[in-house]
Short mmCIF file of C-alpha atoms in Angstrom, two decimals:
data_model
loop_
_atom_site.label_atom_id
_atom_site.label_comp_id
_atom_site.label_asym_id
_atom_site.label_seq_id
_atom_site.Cartn_x
_atom_site.Cartn_y
_atom_site.Cartn_z
CA MET A 1 77.82 64.62 65.98
CA VAL A 2 78.53 61.80 68.38
CA ALA A 3 78.19 64.06 71.35
CA PRO A 4 75.02 64.07 73.47
CA ARG A 5 73.46 67.06 72.02
CA THR A 6 73.41 66.01 68.45
CA ALA A 7 73.57 62.18 68.11
CA LEU A 8 69.76 61.81 68.56
CA PRO A 9 68.68 64.50 66.44
CA VAL A 10 71.08 63.85 63.48
CA LEU A 11 70.18 60.06 63.59
CA ALA A 12 66.62 60.87 63.58
CA LEU A 13 67.32 63.68 60.84
CA VAL A 14 68.77 60.97 58.50
CA ALA A 15 65.77 58.60 59.28
CA LEU A 16 63.48 61.55 58.33
CA LEU A 17 65.24 62.43 55.22
CA ALA A 18 64.81 58.62 54.12
CA ALA A 19 61.11 58.88 55.21
CA GLY A 20 60.35 62.12 53.93
CA CYS A 21 61.48 61.52 50.29
CA VAL A 22 57.82 60.79 49.55
CA ASN A 23 55.20 62.84 47.31
CA PRO A 24 54.16 65.55 49.62
CA ALA A 25 50.98 65.38 47.88
CA GLU A 26 50.17 62.32 49.95
CA GLN A 27 50.94 64.32 53.15
CA PRO A 28 48.35 66.55 54.98
CA GLY A 29 48.68 70.01 53.38
CA GLY A 30 51.13 68.80 50.86
CA GLY A 31 51.30 69.50 47.12
CA GLY A 32 53.05 68.51 44.15
CA GLY A 33 55.65 65.94 43.94
CA GLY A 34 59.34 66.54 45.37
CA ALA A 35 60.78 63.06 45.01
CA THR A 36 62.67 61.05 42.83
CA PRO A 37 60.66 57.98 41.20
CA SER A 38 62.95 55.56 43.28
CA GLY A 39 61.85 57.49 46.51
CA GLY A 40 65.40 58.99 47.02
CA ALA A 41 65.77 62.93 47.12
CA SER A 42 68.44 63.95 44.49
CA ARG A 43 68.91 67.53 45.71
CA ILE A 44 69.03 68.49 49.57
CA GLY A 45 69.18 71.98 50.28
CA PHE A 46 70.40 72.59 53.94
CA PHE A 47 69.38 75.77 55.42
CA GLY A 48 71.35 76.09 58.58
CA PHE A 49 72.04 78.49 61.25
CA ALA A 50 75.63 79.31 60.17
CA LYS A 51 78.56 77.59 58.82
CA ALA A 52 80.46 78.97 61.82
CA ASN A 53 78.26 77.11 64.11
CA SER A 54 79.44 73.67 65.19
CA PHE A 55 75.77 72.19 65.69
CA SER A 56 74.88 73.29 62.09
CA ALA A 57 78.25 71.83 60.72
CA ALA A 58 77.71 68.57 62.81
CA THR A 59 74.08 68.46 61.34
CA PHE A 60 74.99 69.04 57.77
CA ALA A 61 77.74 66.31 57.98
CA GLY A 62 74.91 63.90 59.07
CA VAL A 63 72.92 65.28 55.98
CA GLU A 64 76.08 64.90 53.50
CA GLU A 65 76.60 61.37 54.74
CA TYR A 66 73.09 60.49 53.62
CA ALA A 67 73.42 62.25 50.50
CA ARG A 68 76.45 60.36 49.39
CA ALA A 69 75.08 56.95 50.38
CA ASN A 70 71.89 57.69 48.34
CA GLY A 71 73.20 59.21 45.28
CA ALA A 72 71.89 62.42 46.14
CA THR A 73 73.85 65.97 46.54
CA ALA A 74 73.66 68.26 49.83
CA GLU A 75 74.37 72.01 49.91
CA PHE A 76 74.65 74.22 53.03
CA LEU A 77 73.13 77.84 52.44
CA ASP A 78 74.72 79.88 55.05
CA PRO A 79 72.77 82.93 56.37
CA ASN A 80 75.32 83.59 59.34
CA PHE A 81 72.63 83.90 61.89
CA ASP A 82 70.86 86.43 59.61
CA ALA A 83 67.37 85.55 59.61
CA GLN A 84 66.13 87.89 56.65
CA ALA A 85 69.01 86.62 54.68
CA GLN A 86 67.67 83.10 55.46
CA VAL A 87 64.35 84.13 54.45
CA GLN A 88 65.62 85.22 50.89
CA GLN A 89 67.68 82.13 50.37
CA LEU A 90 64.54 80.10 50.85
CA GLN A 91 62.52 82.09 48.74
CA ASP A 92 65.20 82.04 45.96
CA ALA A 93 65.38 78.31 46.22
CA VAL A 94 61.76 77.96 45.87
CA THR A 95 61.40 80.23 42.87
CA ALA A 96 64.42 78.53 41.10
CA LYS A 97 63.33 74.83 42.04
CA ARG A 98 66.92 74.13 42.94
CA PHE A 99 66.18 71.36 45.52
CA ASP A 100 63.85 68.34 46.20
CA VAL A 101 64.16 68.71 50.07
CA PHE A 102 64.65 71.58 52.25
CA VAL A 103 66.16 70.88 55.75
CA VAL A 104 65.74 74.12 57.74
CA GLN A 105 67.23 75.23 61.05
CA ALA A 106 65.24 78.57 61.19
CA ASN A 107 66.94 81.48 62.71
CA ASP A 108 63.67 83.04 63.14
CA GLY A 109 60.54 80.64 62.90
CA ALA A 110 58.09 83.24 62.27
CA ALA A 111 59.73 84.96 59.66
CA VAL A 112 60.52 82.00 57.54
CA VAL A 113 56.55 80.61 57.59
CA PRO A 114 55.58 82.27 54.22
CA ALA A 115 58.73 80.82 52.34
CA ILE A 116 58.08 77.38 53.92
CA GLN A 117 54.29 77.40 52.83
CA SER A 118 55.63 78.30 49.32
CA ALA A 119 57.83 75.39 49.36
CA VAL A 120 55.22 72.84 50.53
CA ARG A 121 52.98 74.19 47.97
CA ALA A 122 55.77 73.64 45.10
CA GLY A 123 56.14 70.21 46.19
CA ILE A 124 59.21 70.52 48.00
CA THR A 125 59.70 68.03 51.20
CA VAL A 126 60.58 70.32 54.01
CA VAL A 127 61.90 68.95 57.26
CA VAL A 128 61.98 71.52 60.15
CA GLN A 129 64.99 70.61 62.17
CA PHE A 130 65.89 71.55 65.81
CA THR A 131 63.91 74.89 65.86
CA PRO A 132 60.33 75.67 65.66
CA VAL A 133 58.77 77.04 62.36
CA GLY A 134 55.95 79.24 63.53
CA THR A 135 55.01 81.62 66.38
CA ARG A 136 55.15 79.14 69.50
CA TYR A 137 58.34 78.23 70.98
CA ASP A 138 56.42 76.01 73.87
CA THR A 139 55.53 73.00 71.56
CA ALA A 140 57.09 70.25 69.34
CA GLU A 141 53.93 69.99 67.23
CA PRO A 142 54.20 70.98 63.56
CA GLN A 143 53.04 74.52 62.97
CA VAL A 144 52.92 74.44 59.33
CA ASP A 145 50.75 71.85 57.45
CA GLY A 146 52.75 69.58 55.15
CA THR A 147 56.21 69.59 56.84
CA ILE A 148 58.10 67.17 58.85
CA THR A 149 59.11 68.25 62.42
CA LEU A 150 62.00 67.18 64.52
CA ILE A 151 62.72 70.09 67.06
CA ASP A 152 63.90 70.84 70.52
CA VAL A 153 61.19 72.90 72.39
CA PRO A 154 62.94 76.11 73.38
CA THR A 155 61.01 76.78 76.53
CA LEU A 156 61.57 73.25 77.69
CA ASN A 157 65.34 73.60 76.95
CA GLY A 158 65.33 76.84 78.89
CA GLU A 159 63.91 75.36 81.86
CA GLY A 160 66.23 72.51 81.84
CA LEU A 161 69.11 74.72 81.86
CA GLY A 162 67.70 76.74 84.91
CA ARG A 163 67.35 73.42 86.77
CA LEU A 164 70.93 72.44 85.88
CA ALA A 165 72.20 75.70 87.21
CA ILE A 166 70.32 75.25 90.37
CA GLN A 167 71.92 71.77 90.85
CA ALA A 168 75.50 73.31 90.25
CA CYS A 169 74.76 75.77 92.88
CA GLN A 170 73.64 73.24 95.22
CA SER A 171 76.26 70.87 94.71
CA ARG A 172 78.77 73.54 96.34
CA LYS A 173 76.10 74.70 98.80
CA LEU A 174 76.34 78.14 97.71
CA ASN A 175 73.95 80.87 99.06
CA PRO A 176 73.99 83.10 97.60
CA CYS A 177 74.93 81.59 94.34
CA GLU A 178 75.47 84.21 91.64
CA VAL A 179 74.65 83.10 87.99
CA ALA A 180 75.39 84.43 84.59
CA TYR A 181 73.43 83.69 81.58
CA LEU A 182 74.93 83.90 78.23
CA GLU A 183 71.94 84.24 76.16
CA GLY A 184 71.94 83.11 72.29
CA LEU A 185 71.17 86.01 70.13
CA LYS A 186 68.96 88.48 71.34
CA ALA A 187 67.26 89.39 67.84
CA LEU A 188 66.00 85.62 67.65
CA PRO A 189 62.51 84.96 69.11
CA LEU A 190 63.55 81.62 69.98
CA ASP A 191 66.50 82.72 72.08
CA ASN A 192 64.35 85.08 73.90
CA ALA A 193 61.72 82.45 74.63
CA ARG A 194 64.56 79.93 75.89
CA THR A 195 66.03 82.76 78.07
CA GLN A 196 63.09 84.05 79.80
CA ALA A 197 62.09 80.30 80.75
CA ALA A 198 65.80 79.71 82.20
CA VAL A 199 65.59 83.10 83.95
CA SER A 200 62.19 82.42 85.48
CA VAL A 201 63.22 79.06 86.92
CA LEU A 202 66.43 80.77 88.20
CA GLU A 203 64.53 83.50 89.93
CA ALA A 204 62.15 81.37 91.60
CA ALA A 205 64.99 79.29 93.35
CA GLN A 206 65.90 80.28 96.97
CA GLY A 207 69.40 81.67 97.26
CA VAL A 208 70.19 81.89 93.38
CA ARG A 209 70.78 85.34 92.01
CA VAL A 210 70.80 85.85 88.25
CA LYS A 211 73.67 88.45 88.36
CA ALA A 212 74.41 89.03 84.71
CA ARG A 213 73.08 88.49 81.28
CA ALA A 214 75.01 88.77 78.18
CA GLU A 215 74.66 87.89 74.38
CA GLY A 216 76.80 84.74 74.32
CA GLY A 217 75.91 83.53 70.98
CA TYR A 218 77.04 80.43 69.35
CA THR A 219 80.76 80.76 68.62
CA GLN A 220 83.72 80.44 71.06
CA GLU A 221 84.58 84.12 70.20
CA SER A 222 81.14 85.56 71.08
CA GLY A 223 81.26 83.43 74.43
CA ARG A 224 84.81 84.96 75.09
CA LYS A 225 83.71 88.74 74.63
CA ALA A 226 80.55 88.11 76.63
CA MET A 227 82.27 86.60 79.65
CA GLN A 228 85.12 89.39 79.61
CA ASP A 229 82.21 92.12 80.07
CA ILE A 230 80.59 90.11 82.64
CA LEU A 231 83.93 89.39 84.69
CA GLN A 232 84.69 93.32 84.50
CA LYS A 233 81.51 94.13 86.25
CA ASP A 234 80.81 90.87 88.50
CA PRO A 235 84.11 89.12 89.05
CA GLY A 236 82.37 86.96 91.72
CA ILE A 237 80.20 84.70 89.28
CA ASP A 238 79.78 81.12 90.58
CA VAL A 239 77.89 79.71 87.74
CA VAL A 240 77.82 80.37 83.72
CA ILE A 241 75.07 79.24 81.55
CA GLY A 242 75.36 79.25 77.70
CA SER A 243 75.64 77.35 74.60
CA SER A 244 78.43 74.68 74.30
CA GLN A 245 80.43 77.17 72.04
CA ALA A 246 80.03 80.17 74.05
CA VAL A 247 80.88 78.33 77.52
CA LEU A 248 83.99 77.23 75.74
CA GLY A 249 85.07 80.62 74.97
CA ALA A 250 83.89 81.87 78.43
CA GLU A 251 86.05 79.13 80.46
CA ALA A 252 89.05 80.13 78.55
CA VAL A 253 88.61 83.72 79.40
CA ALA A 254 88.06 82.81 83.22
CA GLY A 255 91.36 81.10 83.54
CA GLY A 256 91.69 79.74 86.99
CA LYS A 257 88.42 81.17 88.55
CA ASP A 258 86.61 78.38 90.23
CA ILE A 259 83.35 78.47 88.28
CA LEU A 260 80.81 75.92 87.34
CA TYR A 261 79.65 76.07 83.57
CA VAL A 262 76.39 74.79 82.29
CA ALA A 263 76.75 74.01 78.76
CA ASN A 264 73.68 73.69 76.43
CA GLY A 265 74.67 71.13 73.92
CA ALA A 266 77.36 69.06 74.85
CA SER A 267 79.43 69.29 71.75
CA ARG A 268 82.40 67.10 71.10
CA GLN A 269 84.67 69.59 72.68
CA THR A 270 82.57 70.34 75.85
CA VAL A 271 82.59 66.41 76.35
CA GLU A 272 86.21 66.19 75.91
CA ALA A 273 86.62 69.17 78.42
CA VAL A 274 84.68 67.02 81.02
CA ARG A 275 86.67 64.05 80.33
CA ARG A 276 90.01 65.53 80.46
CA ALA A 277 89.17 67.43 83.76
CA ALA A 278 91.15 66.02 86.56
CA GLY A 279 89.86 65.65 90.23
CA SER A 280 86.99 64.43 91.82
CA ALA A 281 84.75 67.57 91.75
CA ARG A 282 81.01 66.90 90.77
CA THR A 283 79.39 67.27 87.58
CA THR A 284 75.75 67.67 87.03
CA CYS A 285 73.89 65.53 84.30
CA PRO A 286 70.31 65.48 83.16
CA SER A 287 68.27 63.42 85.49
CA ARG A 288 66.42 61.39 82.93
CA PRO A 289 69.09 60.82 79.96
CA SER A 290 66.55 58.92 77.74
CA ALA A 291 63.83 61.70 78.05
CA PRO A 292 63.15 64.59 75.68
CA GLY A 293 64.24 68.06 76.49
CA PRO A 294 67.68 69.82 77.18
CA ARG A 295 70.85 67.69 76.65
CA SER A 296 73.04 70.02 78.80
CA TRP A 297 76.08 69.31 80.91
CA ALA A 298 77.55 70.99 83.98
CA TRP A 299 81.08 70.84 84.81
CA PRO A 300 83.51 72.82 87.12
CA ARG A 301 86.30 74.58 85.99
CA ARG A 302 88.79 72.08 87.64
CA GLY A 303 87.81 68.70 87.99
CA ALA A 304 84.84 66.74 87.04
CA ALA A 305 83.63 63.22 86.05
CA ALA A 306 82.13 62.77 82.63
CA CYS A 307 78.48 62.34 82.20
CA PRO A 308 77.79 59.06 80.31
CA PRO A 309 77.27 59.72 76.55
CA ARG A 310 73.74 59.28 75.03
CA THR A 311 73.47 56.51 72.48
#
């Protein structure tokens, strides 16, 4: 995706696909050969979060582009956010020797560890993309030997979301400032780690109240439902945090309410929402655009200046 959230990760992932198509036996913890003699992977299995998720779809588009350019094939195995279904897909693919390379967006990083270890032992090159594989959600370091890791640390992402929401409150001089947090999926440990990190930052801020929490998920439909529930109980919400997909759904439900939104992801759609907004109200952008961490944008319901895109 060209939007800030995915531009760098997708480009880096493509680079890793090229660099990762070497014999894992030559890597620490590796074993067996998972590459073609020319160094290019012929079969790439993409174990994404879900086809319904725009982030996964955009990442897979980059994988497919790489595959076509290098005479390879790529397949999206869709668990639809089901952690156990994803584990089964990984196990089946290892047994069947279907792929030379796995690209894994783990729904549950701890649950997939045995399957990932089996893949490495079988000589499959494993790229861990965006979410950690392991039990720690506060580090970018690889947690399974022999894997290639390109992730966004959930706790750092959560802390960044909290700080952006505080900046949004301050931009309106709101005290108290009522914040609603649209959590990802409560069944996923990484989302719980991100949520706790964000809420901790918010609760430590003077004048900021976490007024509502609901499962917003990663689709516009789930965001709409969560926002409907929140507004029924707390119609005075000032700031809403959520995934870029959920926030788009929430914004549609809120209608004309003067709410500030912090979108975790800056997808094409959320970037466009910022760019087409009228007026001169303020928008909050990351303070260090080139630094690792959350790529999240905040924009008002009506009127905002667009943050500069990441390149």
